[in-house]
XYZ file of C-alpha atoms in Angstrom:
631
model
C 0.117 0.442 0.009
C 1.331 3.421 -1.398
C 2.427 5.359 2.204
C 1.523 9.229 1.828
C 3.491 12.758 3.131
C 2.860 14.835 4.673
C 1.716 18.265 2.149
C 5.346 19.960 3.864
C 7.873 17.471 3.200
C 6.122 16.506 -0.600
C 7.142 20.065 -1.088
C 10.666 19.511 0.562
C 11.181 16.259 -0.471
C 12.790 16.297 -4.526
C 15.568 19.135 -3.005
C 16.329 17.662 -0.707
C 16.642 14.339 -2.710
C 18.641 16.275 -5.265
C 20.937 18.339 -3.198
C 21.749 14.514 -1.149
C 22.032 12.916 -4.537
C 24.959 15.902 -5.922
C 26.792 15.792 -2.780
C 27.324 11.786 -3.544
C 28.166 11.900 -7.023
C 30.231 15.045 -6.132
C 32.591 11.926 -3.899
C 33.823 10.655 -7.058
C 35.804 13.852 -8.175
C 37.292 12.240 -11.323
C 37.485 8.765 -10.330
C 35.286 5.784 -11.839
C 34.095 4.745 -8.952
C 33.830 6.129 -5.124
C 37.014 5.628 -2.551
C 35.171 7.334 0.762
C 37.386 7.974 3.677
C 37.906 5.640 6.843
C 37.911 6.704 10.099
C 41.046 7.545 11.597
C 41.921 4.676 14.492
C 44.297 5.214 17.267
C 44.106 1.375 17.902
C 45.574 0.765 14.252
C 47.730 3.956 15.028
C 49.108 1.595 17.889
C 49.608 -1.097 16.076
C 51.914 0.976 13.610
C 53.737 3.261 16.016
C 54.989 -0.873 18.244
C 55.502 -2.351 14.942
C 57.523 0.785 12.777
C 59.538 1.173 16.835
C 60.406 -2.841 17.432
C 61.635 -3.170 13.965
C 63.084 -0.266 13.703
C 65.633 -1.446 16.842
C 66.366 -4.542 14.781
C 67.483 -2.432 11.951
C 70.437 -3.861 10.640
C 73.107 -1.553 9.286
C 72.165 -1.456 5.932
C 68.328 -1.291 4.971
C 68.667 -2.554 1.612
C 64.840 -1.968 0.212
C 63.340 -0.945 3.496
C 63.124 2.571 4.603
C 65.316 4.665 5.889
C 65.646 4.810 9.956
C 65.605 8.032 9.352
C 62.234 7.852 7.985
C 60.319 5.522 10.640
C 61.974 7.693 13.317
C 59.708 10.732 11.635
C 56.978 8.220 10.919
C 57.020 7.104 14.300
C 57.470 10.696 16.035
C 54.359 11.855 13.760
C 51.456 8.892 15.093
C 52.586 9.395 19.465
C 51.895 13.059 18.406
C 48.702 12.219 16.708
C 47.848 9.456 19.520
C 48.259 12.676 22.794
C 46.134 14.909 20.917
C 43.622 12.050 20.691
C 43.412 11.005 24.260
C 39.209 10.812 25.801
C 38.644 12.586 28.909
C 38.730 9.751 31.317
C 42.789 8.738 29.998
C 41.583 6.301 28.012
C 41.382 5.939 24.453
C 38.767 4.068 21.624
C 39.275 3.285 18.549
C 38.251 6.321 17.045
C 38.089 9.614 17.464
C 34.320 9.548 18.158
C 34.359 6.104 20.270
C 34.193 5.812 23.508
C 37.593 3.911 25.401
C 37.510 0.667 25.919
C 40.929 -1.533 27.706
C 42.187 -2.718 23.701
C 42.729 0.023 22.152
C 44.047 1.722 25.845
C 46.825 -0.868 26.339
C 47.952 -0.885 22.664
C 48.779 2.789 22.923
C 50.149 2.289 26.037
C 52.641 0.027 25.276
C 53.007 2.146 21.935
C 54.580 5.765 23.629
C 56.663 2.638 25.787
C 58.052 0.799 22.763
C 58.718 3.814 21.045
C 61.102 5.586 23.739
C 58.469 8.032 24.851
C 57.186 8.173 28.537
C 59.370 10.708 29.268
C 58.058 13.708 26.614
C 53.947 12.113 28.277
C 53.837 11.261 31.950
C 51.062 12.824 32.782
C 48.569 11.195 30.127
C 50.920 8.411 30.628
C 49.674 8.309 33.958
C 45.929 9.289 33.400
C 45.558 6.053 30.833
C 47.727 3.319 33.637
C 44.226 4.554 36.576
C 41.760 3.708 33.259
C 43.915 0.402 32.758
C 44.352 -0.233 36.220
C 41.025 0.365 37.940
C 39.027 -3.428 35.376
C 42.234 -4.691 35.032
C 44.457 -6.051 31.718
C 43.698 -9.824 32.520
C 39.928 -9.459 33.271
C 39.475 -6.424 30.893
C 40.289 -8.268 27.839
C 38.241 -11.466 29.005
C 35.474 -9.249 29.507
C 35.654 -8.563 25.904
C 36.409 -10.354 24.239
C 35.308 -13.832 26.066
C 36.811 -17.135 24.784
C 37.424 -15.611 21.660
C 41.483 -15.294 21.733
C 41.322 -13.397 17.890
C 42.328 -10.363 19.526
C 43.355 -10.536 23.314
C 45.868 -12.736 22.196
C 47.900 -10.474 20.453
C 47.768 -7.504 22.281
C 49.106 -9.393 25.209
C 51.891 -9.560 22.637
C 52.020 -5.974 21.903
C 52.719 -5.818 25.625
C 54.761 -8.305 26.139
C 57.206 -6.584 24.127
C 56.521 -2.677 26.043
C 57.608 -4.625 29.028
C 53.801 -3.966 30.194
C 52.852 -8.151 31.247
C 55.588 -11.224 31.196
C 55.423 -13.881 28.243
C 53.949 -16.701 30.269
C 50.640 -14.657 30.170
C 50.740 -15.122 26.009
C 48.506 -18.087 25.917
C 50.490 -19.936 23.653
C 49.152 -20.566 19.458
C 49.478 -23.917 17.638
C 50.842 -22.053 14.479
C 52.478 -25.418 13.227
C 48.763 -26.087 12.506
C 49.071 -23.515 9.181
C 50.859 -26.126 7.465
C 48.580 -27.956 7.210
C 45.533 -27.277 3.850
C 43.924 -24.387 3.867
C 40.555 -26.375 3.407
C 41.586 -28.775 6.877
C 41.320 -25.374 9.154
C 37.667 -25.619 9.997
C 38.310 -28.302 11.212
C 41.169 -28.224 13.635
C 39.084 -26.108 15.498
C 41.624 -23.176 15.763
C 41.240 -20.784 18.083
C 40.710 -18.360 16.648
C 38.599 -16.610 12.895
C 39.370 -18.151 9.700
C 40.941 -14.379 9.296
C 43.391 -14.504 11.426
C 45.824 -16.948 10.375
C 48.656 -14.507 9.461
C 48.286 -13.596 13.213
C 48.206 -17.813 14.249
C 51.537 -18.280 12.750
C 53.401 -15.118 13.150
C 51.948 -14.852 17.727
C 52.763 -18.338 17.983
C 56.324 -17.479 16.422
C 57.188 -15.074 19.014
C 55.503 -16.942 22.510
C 58.313 -19.353 20.952
C 60.942 -17.730 20.475
C 59.942 -15.281 23.494
C 59.567 -17.941 25.932
C 60.606 -21.723 25.512
C 58.061 -24.902 25.463
C 59.562 -27.188 28.839
C 58.968 -29.938 27.044
C 62.101 -30.521 24.209
C 59.768 -33.335 21.860
C 57.032 -30.348 22.024
C 60.264 -27.749 21.374
C 61.898 -30.371 18.680
C 58.637 -30.959 16.018
C 57.756 -27.035 16.627
C 60.380 -26.124 16.031
C 60.461 -27.677 12.428
C 57.317 -26.370 11.501
C 58.380 -22.212 11.910
C 59.976 -22.308 8.123
C 56.760 -24.211 6.614
C 54.201 -22.454 8.502
C 55.805 -19.025 7.571
C 55.615 -19.625 4.284
C 51.837 -19.647 4.314
C 52.563 -16.380 5.484
C 53.854 -15.301 2.355
C 51.791 -17.035 0.674
C 48.832 -14.949 1.804
C 50.559 -11.702 2.064
C 49.081 -9.627 -0.879
C 50.676 -7.557 -2.974
C 50.413 -4.291 -0.960
C 51.779 -6.147 1.635
C 49.359 -5.789 4.208
C 47.265 -8.696 5.595
C 43.346 -8.435 4.846
C 44.618 -4.969 3.784
C 43.910 -4.335 7.624
C 46.849 -1.764 9.751
C 45.820 -3.538 12.625
C 46.622 -7.757 11.375
C 49.858 -6.430 9.635
C 50.892 -4.685 12.900
C 51.204 -7.920 14.718
C 52.630 -10.102 11.609
C 55.509 -7.506 11.960
C 56.161 -6.762 15.299
C 56.385 -9.686 16.205
C 58.701 -10.940 13.194
C 61.493 -7.986 13.868
C 61.776 -8.757 17.591
C 62.114 -12.266 17.277
C 65.112 -11.379 14.882
C 63.521 -11.193 11.008
C 63.186 -8.020 10.325
C 64.635 -8.548 7.155
C 62.663 -11.262 6.468
C 61.016 -10.554 2.710
C 57.312 -10.395 5.228
C 58.501 -7.701 7.012
C 60.248 -5.830 4.213
C 56.675 -6.274 2.821
C 54.498 -5.186 5.611
C 56.321 -2.703 6.949
C 56.628 -0.673 3.572
C 52.206 -1.222 3.389
C 53.256 0.756 6.933
C 54.943 3.226 5.682
C 52.128 3.828 2.371
C 49.317 3.714 4.679
C 50.056 6.639 7.278
C 47.512 10.111 7.299
C 48.589 13.491 6.313
C 47.202 13.794 10.198
C 49.753 11.187 11.471
C 47.622 8.537 12.050
C 45.997 4.889 10.427
C 42.696 4.131 9.267
C 41.719 0.666 10.853
C 41.575 -0.352 6.814
C 43.234 1.294 4.115
C 39.693 1.648 2.355
C 36.509 0.144 0.995
C 35.937 1.091 -2.101
C 33.725 -1.468 -3.846
C 31.198 -1.778 -1.145
C 31.099 2.023 -1.221
C 30.837 1.806 -4.364
C 27.948 -0.462 -5.162
C 26.564 0.654 -2.475
C 25.908 4.039 -4.022
C 24.347 2.841 -6.904
C 21.904 0.271 -5.527
C 21.282 3.703 -3.855
C 20.743 5.945 -6.780
C 18.840 3.419 -7.798
C 15.619 3.576 -5.704
C 14.882 6.882 -7.684
C 15.506 5.549 -11.412
C 18.609 7.411 -11.908
C 20.338 6.129 -14.346
C 23.613 4.514 -12.731
C 24.333 2.900 -16.264
C 25.530 6.039 -16.887
C 27.730 7.053 -14.052
C 30.678 4.879 -15.641
C 31.700 2.547 -12.840
C 29.963 -1.229 -14.824
C 33.788 -1.711 -15.915
C 36.073 -0.845 -12.834
C 32.721 -2.965 -10.458
C 32.937 -5.960 -13.043
C 36.789 -6.384 -12.590
C 37.136 -5.672 -8.990
C 35.365 -9.298 -9.330
C 37.393 -12.235 -8.010
C 38.711 -14.967 -10.957
C 41.367 -17.286 -9.140
C 40.677 -19.635 -5.848
C 42.340 -16.782 -3.377
C 45.077 -17.818 -1.607
C 44.418 -16.031 1.795
C 40.866 -18.252 2.476
C 40.943 -20.680 -0.722
C 37.279 -19.117 -1.664
C 36.560 -19.833 -5.146
C 36.496 -17.780 -8.085
C 33.101 -15.427 -8.138
C 32.792 -13.649 -5.029
C 33.200 -9.930 -4.359
C 35.544 -7.802 -1.591
C 35.224 -4.455 -0.255
C 38.280 -2.684 -1.693
C 39.983 -2.868 -5.575
C 43.224 -3.238 -3.216
C 45.138 -6.886 -3.640
C 45.116 -7.547 0.265
C 41.119 -7.581 0.370
C 39.154 -11.007 0.282
C 35.639 -11.853 -0.885
C 32.765 -12.368 1.796
C 29.221 -12.701 1.729
C 28.086 -9.584 2.421
C 30.630 -7.720 0.108
C 28.753 -9.921 -2.757
C 25.098 -10.057 -3.250
C 25.537 -6.584 -2.069
C 27.722 -6.024 -6.453
C 25.334 -8.412 -7.636
C 22.569 -6.232 -7.140
C 24.292 -3.398 -8.370
C 24.835 -5.095 -11.647
C 21.035 -6.029 -10.993
C 20.409 -2.386 -10.983
C 23.181 -1.649 -13.547
C 21.352 -3.847 -16.285
C 17.243 -1.758 -15.844
C 18.840 1.069 -15.794
C 17.815 3.742 -19.254
C 21.409 3.293 -21.230
C 22.237 -0.224 -20.867
C 23.572 -1.829 -23.811
C 22.066 -5.548 -24.069
C 25.228 -5.634 -26.245
C 26.346 -6.329 -22.278
C 24.554 -8.204 -20.578
C 25.568 -11.732 -21.414
C 28.558 -10.421 -19.383
C 26.954 -8.764 -17.340
C 25.072 -11.840 -16.072
C 27.340 -14.247 -16.076
C 29.311 -11.668 -13.789
C 26.483 -12.482 -11.802
C 25.503 -16.022 -12.363
C 29.177 -16.643 -10.924
C 28.963 -13.938 -8.043
C 25.503 -15.716 -6.781
C 26.873 -19.622 -7.524
C 30.011 -18.311 -5.320
C 27.265 -17.360 -2.594
C 25.827 -21.003 -2.844
C 28.950 -22.290 -2.370
C 29.325 -20.702 0.971
C 26.039 -21.094 3.212
C 26.712 -22.499 6.289
C 24.414 -25.985 7.204
C 22.092 -23.354 9.279
C 21.146 -22.165 5.960
C 22.477 -18.549 6.770
C 25.120 -17.235 5.040
C 28.437 -16.270 6.803
C 31.477 -14.014 5.661
C 34.173 -15.745 4.364
C 34.474 -19.874 5.392
C 31.619 -22.251 5.669
C 31.403 -23.859 8.290
C 34.424 -22.186 9.762
C 32.860 -22.502 13.628
C 30.630 -19.937 16.128
C 33.072 -17.341 17.329
C 32.265 -13.757 15.958
C 32.379 -13.008 12.284
C 33.568 -16.684 11.081
C 29.006 -17.862 12.684
C 26.164 -17.019 10.326
C 25.128 -13.291 10.469
C 21.352 -12.347 9.825
C 22.285 -9.125 8.167
C 24.550 -11.819 6.033
C 22.070 -14.200 5.068
C 18.721 -11.417 4.146
C 22.175 -9.536 2.208
C 21.957 -12.580 -0.294
C 18.305 -13.198 -0.530
C 17.816 -9.813 -1.521
C 20.744 -10.903 -4.685
C 19.148 -14.046 -5.445
C 15.204 -12.564 -5.743
C 17.200 -10.518 -7.541
C 18.242 -12.642 -9.984
C 16.071 -15.545 -9.333
C 13.941 -15.210 -13.324
C 17.518 -16.231 -14.812
C 18.897 -18.690 -12.225
C 15.398 -20.704 -13.036
C 15.850 -19.763 -16.631
C 17.446 -22.806 -19.228
C 21.611 -22.709 -17.763
C 20.651 -21.709 -14.387
C 22.157 -22.801 -12.217
C 18.309 -23.545 -11.351
C 17.208 -24.750 -14.211
C 16.097 -28.211 -13.316
C 15.252 -28.201 -10.204
C 13.689 -24.849 -9.915
C 12.535 -26.408 -6.419
C 15.353 -25.786 -5.080
C 15.519 -23.196 -4.865
C 12.926 -22.075 -2.595
C 13.368 -24.829 -1.130
C 16.513 -22.927 -0.177
C 14.995 -19.505 0.262
C 12.926 -20.812 2.630
C 15.235 -22.568 5.081
C 17.036 -19.218 5.156
C 13.551 -17.385 6.234
C 13.776 -20.459 8.014
C 17.303 -19.375 10.099
C 16.096 -15.406 9.594
C 13.213 -16.841 12.380
C 15.247 -18.816 14.819
C 17.681 -15.137 14.704
C 14.571 -13.122 15.174
C 15.412 -11.624 18.923
C 11.901 -11.946 21.284
C 11.196 -8.306 20.612
C 10.639 -8.647 17.033
C 14.596 -7.206 15.967
C 17.485 -8.904 14.912
C 21.195 -8.229 15.532
C 23.805 -7.695 12.451
C 27.766 -9.251 12.904
C 28.935 -6.020 10.920
C 27.457 -3.185 13.141
C 27.081 -2.083 16.039
C 25.786 0.616 19.302
C 28.651 1.970 20.896
C 25.552 3.115 23.262
C 23.554 -0.202 23.565
C 25.438 -2.475 26.765
C 25.610 -4.967 24.034
C 26.982 -3.288 21.402
C 24.602 -5.020 19.339
C 22.548 -2.530 16.481
C 19.067 -3.571 15.897
C 18.189 -1.438 13.842
C 20.931 -1.816 11.330
C 20.295 -5.679 11.872
C 15.957 -5.219 11.798
C 15.857 -2.925 8.963
C 18.500 -5.653 6.518
C 16.629 -8.181 7.281
C 12.543 -6.435 7.046
C 14.176 -5.829 3.053
C 15.305 -9.593 2.425
C 11.139 -10.121 3.899
C 9.729 -7.540 1.651
C 11.431 -8.945 -1.501
C 10.625 -12.119 -1.155
C 6.461 -11.190 -0.386
C 6.864 -11.558 4.040
C 6.872 -8.522 4.317
C 2.784 -9.505 5.930
C 4.421 -12.620 7.911
C 4.383 -11.983 11.998
C 7.799 -12.190 12.153
C 8.769 -8.931 9.203
C 5.409 -7.387 10.513
C 7.309 -7.792 14.136
C 10.249 -6.318 12.991
C 8.008 -3.584 11.456
C 6.089 -2.604 14.944
C 9.155 -2.775 16.660
C 11.155 0.492 13.846
C 8.004 2.164 15.573
C 8.230 2.116 18.791
C 12.411 2.709 18.772
C 12.046 5.969 17.053
C 13.700 8.596 19.494
C 11.979 11.772 20.777
C 14.304 13.391 17.692
C 12.230 11.349 15.175
C 15.419 9.441 14.683
C 16.809 5.965 15.049
C 20.398 5.013 16.990
C 22.453 6.627 18.436
C 25.790 8.495 17.200
C 28.241 10.092 19.313
C 28.987 14.018 19.464
C 33.088 15.491 20.264
C 34.189 18.088 22.066
C 37.956 19.043 24.500
C 37.799 19.822 27.783
C 39.380 22.679 29.264
C 42.831 20.254 29.316
C 42.073 19.642 25.973
C 41.489 16.549 26.106
C 38.751 14.779 23.855
C 35.447 14.324 25.316
C 32.403 12.638 23.637
C 28.820 12.813 24.453
C 25.292 10.629 22.637
C 23.724 13.256 20.523
C 20.486 11.358 19.797
C 20.019 9.563 16.286
C 22.063 9.096 13.674
C 22.044 9.834 10.470
C 23.462 5.935 8.986
C 20.653 4.024 10.769
C 17.756 7.230 10.730
C 18.008 6.438 7.630
C 17.360 2.804 7.185
C 14.504 2.795 9.687
C 12.867 4.808 7.326
C 13.764 2.951 3.986
C 12.552 0.242 5.499
C 9.586 1.462 6.732
C 8.372 2.446 3.185
C 8.255 -1.435 2.711
C 5.693 -2.013 5.206
C 2.294 -3.418 4.179
C 0.128 -1.299 6.694
C 0.287 1.256 6.398
C -1.428 2.830 9.723
C 1.517 1.412 11.856
C 4.300 3.127 9.978
C 2.202 5.906 9.080
C 3.139 8.615 11.818
C 7.208 7.584 12.571
C 7.569 8.297 9.136
C 6.703 11.534 8.548
C 8.585 13.027 11.552
C 11.927 10.452 10.883
C 10.868 12.047 6.919
C 10.975 16.024 8.706
C 13.975 15.282 10.331
C 16.189 13.347 7.601
C 14.759 16.343 5.030
C 16.030 18.891 7.736
C 19.074 17.342 8.406
C 19.565 17.307 4.748
C 18.574 21.511 4.675
C 21.322 21.691 7.420
C 23.691 20.061 6.327
C 23.839 16.862 9.130
C 23.904 14.739 6.575
C 27.292 14.614 6.440
C 27.453 13.248 9.696
C 29.351 9.876 10.271
C 28.939 7.641 13.094
C 30.863 5.049 14.233
C 27.944 2.414 13.384
C 30.826 -0.132 11.759
C 31.967 -2.915 13.516
C 35.598 -4.472 11.348
C 37.563 -7.456 12.193
C 37.284 -8.283 16.659
C 34.770 -5.613 16.879
C 36.690 -2.526 16.303
C 34.503 0.610 15.183
C 34.999 2.371 12.729
C 33.236 5.143 10.858
C 32.669 6.195 7.443
C 32.331 9.653 5.174
C 29.962 8.618 2.895
C 27.856 5.974 5.436
C 25.882 9.348 6.167
C 25.560 10.383 2.416
C 24.543 7.399 0.584
C 22.266 6.168 3.210
C 20.327 9.060 3.309
C 20.561 9.372 -0.654
C 19.237 5.505 -1.053
C 16.015 6.569 2.075
C 14.936 9.754 0.583
C 15.537 8.311 -3.664
C 13.042 5.493 -1.246
C 10.147 7.333 -0.589
C 10.349 9.898 -3.692
C 9.643 6.719 -5.546
C 7.073 5.016 -3.254
C 4.880 8.398 -3.976
C 5.681 8.093 -7.858
C 7.489 11.211 -7.493
C 10.333 12.380 -9.207
C 12.869 14.747 -9.333
C 12.781 17.366 -11.530
C 16.396 17.660 -11.982
C 18.791 14.777 -12.708
C 22.104 15.606 -13.921
C 23.472 13.235 -16.091
C 26.884 12.294 -15.068
């Protein structure tokens, strides 16, 4: 049933959409795709400083292909200065400049100051930081934050041990020798870390092995035999950029572990150090990852298509097709066909970026200027992506991120947001999947059974209040750090796509969104920062976030019960139009989770989500902007 918007909103919605759309188009610059900009990260900056400081300590007399010692010192000093300027008022550090302090990042920053030999120059900030750590304690604090997942706790303790903050006996021994098995065996070995952390398993496991020798000589002998072979795994998994997953923390942990055991000139160390020197920003910080170019571009195409923009004319089609992985991936062993989050060499095909790209290809083929002669190529890429996606589905009928059947640790298990995204991609291409030559041509019922089972997984994962939790996004204002607005919105879009918006599960989800609108007529939360009288960063809740408000509005527009959503929608759209008019629609929030629940924000997210929501609103009420520049 169509949604009727208030007259006041109808008269302003077109202009708000045009403004947001033009801002998004301008964000490309002269490129054929969107790169975006990830938040500067205290955690990344701290780990990069520690890695470079340890490399400097163990530097050879002749650096060879490595940067000069003077250059390393310059980068270290710039990183330390940035960290000193971004301490929170409570004495700790958060993952980003809009994040609350946490024990993990604060420990890593203290370690960076120590390894950089900068403690005497920053006594007062470090005293405040130590007081913050002492409140919970190192081990208790990490256990509280990460539970049984050792993926990030052990690297943090390793960094702390290298800085002399904890004894090596506090660092659990990781079975690096297991990396010598074929990657197809990893899911059966019950490894203590998640799938993406194999490089850390090897490098940190070896650092612990060399810094604290096993007491059993037989164990020492057999583990020593595995050192060289497991190092070859590190070499095989390292991308051309030198950065594992393009992630600064993961790469830094690998480098600091290797150089601390005298292997600063090893090829893995040299390439990793080069990666860190290449990714520092002008202000002396490092981001959590290089960029999310593929993710941002596919979201932009999908957002612009909501209002029928000619996305084929954007010129991004060739670029997006070239981002599809055509060979077995050395990091996860993933088959060809998937997309990662970036076009850079360290990205890995995954279960969220792949359906997003498949949906973008569907939007492109439906555009006004799309050349029919390009359809076979577009279709072939989409079918290869769907085939890759189908091979990823878990036995619980949900979709994980990287590897099928790996385990239940965070970011390896199935996710509701990933499953919903996969379902929407399947829906967009279902006719081709059933057509002659399609993946389900001979078994059309199998497709519907697969869809039915996936919705069964979503029904099972629905919370008792009607909401869903996502895997890769959070809300730092909630005690559990979950983001039910994002999760519920993404799942409901899949229910709508497959004509299931009137089921009890979906209606309960719509009701939850309506019931959780904030007093400011938005959804979710964001953080604003200010400086106290000492120049330290203060964090204050500032109400709803642009990203979550936009997602909630776009989703509520699909609700079949107009009476349920009308008031919330009208007020939400008024708020969103106002945010475009006052320019606040460009203010991003720390809602994204990176690996190991590291917070990030992305400069393009609020703009992307605003365009998608406003475009959807215009489409629902059949109003088109009067000015649609062909860009």
